[in-house]
Structures are given as structure tokens and as C-alpha cells.
Amino acid sequence: MPDPAPPIRTLILGGTSEARELARRLVDDGLDVTSSLAGRVADPALPAGAVRIGGFGGPDGLADYLRRERIAVVVDATHPFAVTISAAAVAACAATGVPLLRLARPGWAEHPLARSWEWVDSYPDAARVAGELGSRVFLTTGRSTLSQFAGLGASYVLVRLVDPVERALPAGWQVICSRGPYTVEGERLLLGEHAIDVLVTKDSGGQLTVPKLTAAAELDVPVVVVRRPVGPVGVQQVSTVLAAVDWVHQAWAGRAAGPVDRARPGA
Ligand SMILES: NC(=O)c1ccc[n+]([C@@H]2O[C@H](COP(=O)([O-])OP(=O)(O)OC[C@H]3O[C@@H](n4cnc5c(N)ncnc54)[C@H](OP(=O)(O)O)[C@@H]3O)[C@@H](O)[C@H]2O)c1
């Protein structure tokens, strides 16, 4: 009798809720899964299966890791704004011949409120437009973007982050720490309590942070949205966790991986 096929070792580049759901589903299916986290947050929500934390040392480091750990497939399920690691995944997988799938949740361009928002191409543009629209800003673009808002002409800036910031922030800035998901009621209260008159966010997509957009619309608070950067080029891409599960299973079955981007109920 021939030996059974060796297990497919799957690497998920994670840090998103989709990455965690993908890990859970693949582990439930009995697959050998390692999730990789950057190590940006102090107490990350850990995915099912094995977890490694910290950078790889660029594309070459990632390629070394793929070889050393005998990774057979990679799913890049990182955040749509995490462009450096996505580019590294493209380069490392090309160098090692490891199949790569990009799992990226859809953005908010098709959201019913999208046409009422101010769309901009960069954080400095968001700072400029927000300063024109209001003086009390709710800033939700993430820790790594804060320095790009230094010139924001606003009397008050409420920043929401997962972990506190160590460095001093400009006068009039306040940080609140929390982790979603959020509710519309909670977001409405927050905007009201802090007399917010402009919300700044980025096109992260997904459902977990949509309530702030709904609450802003209800309170007539204008919204500034930073457009997504261009994602990795020439990579197979799906937008649902279930399509990514299918792709990994097809790789496991030894078939040509041809992802079908179909949304199933509950995806
Ligand atoms: N950007 C966002 O708005 C955002 C929001 C929510 C969650 N996240 C998550 O936070 C992480 C960092 O995001 P970022 O925007 O700072 O990334 P990035 O700018 O694309 O990556 C910067 C560096 O961080 C390391 N890195 C990033 N993601 C990694 C991962 N999953 N595993 C191992 N190393 C990783 C890599 O270091 P080396 O070069 O040393 O390999 C990479 O070069 C990502 O995993 C992302 O999914 C990001």
C-alpha cells in the first residue's frame, strides 16, 4: 500500500479576524496549521493551531522560514493595509515555489453610505480634509498612522487604539484603548460624549467596525475614509474565509488550486 500523502503544512499570515476564522476551520478539519502574527499588540487574540510571533526578517527571512518549516501553502490573510508583509509573501513564495493565496475582506466602497463619505488617498490628505470639516476628531486609523496626523488642525482628537501609546501625543489628544467589535449604540454614545464632529477611518472593510460609520451617519458627523493601498499583484485572491478553506483543501488533495470565490451562508 502506498504511504499516505504527507500532511500539508499551511502558513497563515494573520492578525485579522478572517485569519483566525480560517485557522479554526482548517484545524477543525485536521490540517497542520501555523499562524504568524507580527507581535504588534500586547495581548493578541490567538488563533487555533500553532502560532509564531514576530517578523521574519523581510522576504528572504520568510523564504528561509518556508523552506525550514516545510511549508506547503501560504495564505496571506493580513490586513488590507499591511502591504509590506503581503509584498514579502509574494516574493518569498515566488522564490520557494510555494503556492500563495491572498484572503482579503471586501472594502467598504459598496457600503450604502460610501457615497456620503470623503474618500482620500493618504493619511496626510485625511488630516487636511478632517481639519476642514471639523475641530473634534475621532481618529481610528491605527497606531502606526498617528505621526501622519501631527499637522491635524483640530482642538481635540480622540484616538482609539488596542494598546496605550508610550510616546507623548500633541496637546488636545486623548487615547482610549479598546478592542472591537462595537455596537451602534455604543459608538453613538462615544461620539456624543466627546462631541465629535468628524470621524477619520480607513477602508478596512468587514463588519466589526461598521457601527461607527452607522452612528456617524445618524449623528450627521462627516466621515473621512482613506482608500486602500494597491494589494499584491499577480496573486490568486479570494474575499471569503470559506473560499480560502476550499483552496487549501484543493492543495491538500493535490489538485490544481483554483479558488472559487463563493460566499456561503455563515461565511
Ligand atoms: N495595518 C493595519 O491597519 C492593521 C490593522 C489590523 C491588523 N493588522 C495586522 O497587524 C500586523 C502588522 O501590520 P502592519 O500594517 O504593521 O504590517 P506591514 O507594514 O505590512 O509589515 C511590517 C513588518 O511587520 C512584520 N509583519 C507584518 N505582519 C506580519 C505577520 N502576520 N507575521 C509576521 N510578521 C509580520 C514583517 O516584518 P519582517 O519584515 O521582519 O518579516 C513586515 O515587514 C499584520 O499581521 C496585520 O494583519 C494591521
Short mmCIF file of C-alpha atoms and ligand atoms in Angstrom, two decimals, residues 14-16 36-38 40 52 54-58 78-79 81-85 202, ligand 1:
data_model
loop_
_atom_site.label_atom_id
_atom_site.label_comp_id
_atom_site.label_asym_id
_atom_site.label_seq_id
_atom_site.Cartn_x
_atom_site.Cartn_y
_atom_site.Cartn_z
CA GLY A 14 -2.58 36.62 10.21
CA GLY A 15 -3.56 39.45 12.50
CA THR A 16 -7.18 39.66 11.33
CA SER A 36 2.04 34.06 12.08
CA LEU A 37 1.45 37.31 13.97
CA ALA A 38 3.58 40.45 13.76
CA ARG A 40 2.16 44.48 17.39
CA ARG A 52 4.56 32.07 15.86
CA GLY A 54 7.40 38.34 15.22
CA GLY A 55 8.76 39.43 11.86
CA PHE A 56 10.61 37.04 9.55
CA GLY A 57 13.32 39.50 8.55
CA GLY A 58 11.97 40.54 5.17
CA THR A 78 -3.22 40.01 6.78
CA HIS A 79 -4.99 43.34 6.99
CA PHE A 81 -3.32 47.97 4.78
CA ALA A 82 -0.44 45.64 5.73
CA VAL A 83 1.28 45.99 2.37
CA THR A 84 4.86 45.20 3.38
CA ILE A 85 4.19 41.69 4.62
CA LYS A 202 -9.59 53.81 6.63
N1 LIG B 1 -2.14 47.85 9.09
C1 LIG B 1 -3.29 47.78 9.75
O1 LIG B 1 -4.10 48.70 9.71
C2 LIG B 1 -3.63 46.57 10.55
C3 LIG B 1 -4.88 46.50 11.19
C4 LIG B 1 -5.20 45.35 11.90
C5 LIG B 1 -4.31 44.32 11.98
N2 LIG B 1 -3.11 44.40 11.35
C6 LIG B 1 -2.19 43.29 11.43
O2 LIG B 1 -1.06 43.73 12.10
C7 LIG B 1 0.10 43.16 11.54
C8 LIG B 1 1.09 44.25 11.21
O3 LIG B 1 0.50 45.13 10.29
P1 LIG B 1 1.38 46.24 9.56
O4 LIG B 1 0.48 47.10 8.76
O5 LIG B 1 2.33 46.85 10.55
O6 LIG B 1 2.23 45.29 8.59
P2 LIG B 1 3.28 45.66 7.43
O7 LIG B 1 3.57 47.10 7.47
O8 LIG B 1 2.80 45.06 6.17
O9 LIG B 1 4.54 44.81 7.89
C9 LIG B 1 5.67 45.38 8.53
C10 LIG B 1 6.53 44.26 9.03
O10 LIG B 1 5.91 43.59 10.11
C11 LIG B 1 6.14 42.19 10.03
N3 LIG B 1 4.85 41.51 9.88
C12 LIG B 1 3.68 42.05 9.47
N4 LIG B 1 2.70 41.15 9.53
C13 LIG B 1 3.26 40.01 9.98
C14 LIG B 1 2.76 38.71 10.27
N5 LIG B 1 1.45 38.43 10.13
N6 LIG B 1 3.63 37.78 10.72
C15 LIG B 1 4.94 38.08 10.88
N7 LIG B 1 5.46 39.29 10.64
C16 LIG B 1 4.63 40.24 10.19
C17 LIG B 1 7.07 41.98 8.85
O11 LIG B 1 8.37 42.06 9.39
P3 LIG B 1 9.63 41.35 8.68
O12 LIG B 1 9.98 42.21 7.52
O13 LIG B 1 10.66 41.32 9.75
O14 LIG B 1 9.19 39.98 8.26
C18 LIG B 1 6.77 43.18 7.98
O15 LIG B 1 7.80 43.55 7.12
C19 LIG B 1 -0.34 42.35 10.33
O16 LIG B 1 -0.26 40.99 10.68
C20 LIG B 1 -1.75 42.79 10.07
O17 LIG B 1 -2.56 41.72 9.60
C21 LIG B 1 -2.74 45.51 10.65
#
